[in-house]
Each structure stands twice: as C-alpha cells, then as structure tokens.
C-alpha cells in the first residue's frame, strides 16, 4: 500500500538530480559564450551604457542565475541525503534550472550569432535543453507542486536552514 508514496519519493529525488543536469547544460552554454565574447570587439552597448555591452549584461545575469539556482539544487540534494523533507526545494530547483537551461541556450545563441550554426556546442545544447525543462514534470507541474506545498504550509517560506 506504499507504492504511490515510494514512486513520488523517486520522482522528488529525480527532480533534484535533473536540476544538476540542467545546470551543467546552462554552465556549458555560458562558458561557450564567454569564450566567444572574451576577445570580441563590443558591437552593442547595453542601453547606451559606455562601459557595459549588451553581451556582458546577458552573461552577468545568467552567471548570477546559475549560481543562485545551483545553491537551491544543492540544498535540495543535501536535505534528500539527510532524509529530510525536500520536495519543495527539488521542485523549485527543477523549475528554475530547466527554465535556465532553455533560456540560456536561447540567449547565448543570440550572443554568439551565426558562429553557433551547425555542430557548435551551443546549438547542440539548444536542441537538448527543452528536454530538461519537461523531464521529471513540466514547469507547470513544478509550479503546481510548489504552490500546493506552500498552501499547505506557508512556513516553508521561512526556511532558516538555507
């Protein structure tokens, strides 16, 4: 009589694990964009800023997201390993990392441009990223899980162990 709850535990752990894959994809795409832009002359400024290019702004934002979501995914994994409740964090990490993999691949294709056509690593990641947004439950399913858990226990917002 415990089959369903056991299956849900496996899915929860899978969500934490797939977050790592998504984060790895996002990091790979970001590294490729950095390599591409490092020695490239600045062609577009960010909103007229004399010191910041549009590419620099995009890279900085995605690097920041990558680190924040990585911490969330690690927190979910640590709680899982400790045998504590981690479902909300696994779903949050899955939701955000899947979105990050997809959006970063899209944005970095824009940054790299025509150089990424064909067998370029970013083009390959772009093709694969959507799977990690869908696998182990779509972003919509993750949002439903997170909101239901919060409706049942709003104190989850006060996690002081984070």
PDB file of C-alpha atoms in Angstrom, residues 91 94-99 102 130 132-146:
ATOM      1  CA  UNK A  91      10.608  21.241  -7.447  1.00  0.00           C
ATOM      2  CA  UNK A  94      13.851  21.680 -11.205  1.00  0.00           C
ATOM      3  CA  UNK A  95      11.583  24.528 -12.282  1.00  0.00           C
ATOM      4  CA  UNK A  96      14.315  27.160 -12.298  1.00  0.00           C
ATOM      5  CA  UNK A  97      17.134  25.014 -13.691  1.00  0.00           C
ATOM      6  CA  UNK A  98      15.004  23.710 -16.565  1.00  0.00           C
ATOM      7  CA  UNK A  99      13.975  27.245 -17.440  1.00  0.00           C
ATOM      8  CA  UNK A 102      16.337  26.573 -22.123  1.00  0.00           C
ATOM      9  CA  UNK A 130      13.885  21.618 -23.779  1.00  0.00           C
ATOM     10  CA  UNK A 132      15.263  19.119 -19.201  1.00  0.00           C
ATOM     11  CA  UNK A 133      12.523  21.682 -18.925  1.00  0.00           C
ATOM     12  CA  UNK A 134       9.968  18.894 -19.480  1.00  0.00           C
ATOM     13  CA  UNK A 135      11.567  15.784 -17.912  1.00  0.00           C
ATOM     14  CA  UNK A 136      10.541  14.784 -14.356  1.00  0.00           C
ATOM     15  CA  UNK A 137       7.492  17.022 -14.703  1.00  0.00           C
ATOM     16  CA  UNK A 138       6.935  20.165 -16.739  1.00  0.00           C
ATOM     17  CA  UNK A 139       7.478  23.645 -15.364  1.00  0.00           C
ATOM     18  CA  UNK A 140       3.710  23.932 -14.914  1.00  0.00           C
ATOM     19  CA  UNK A 141       3.645  20.744 -12.818  1.00  0.00           C
ATOM     20  CA  UNK A 142       6.517  22.070 -10.684  1.00  0.00           C
ATOM     21  CA  UNK A 143       4.646  25.342 -10.137  1.00  0.00           C
ATOM     22  CA  UNK A 144       1.556  23.382  -9.088  1.00  0.00           C
ATOM     23  CA  UNK A 145       3.583  21.269  -6.624  1.00  0.00           C
ATOM     24  CA  UNK A 146       5.318  24.311  -5.137  1.00  0.00           C
TER      25      UNK A 146
END
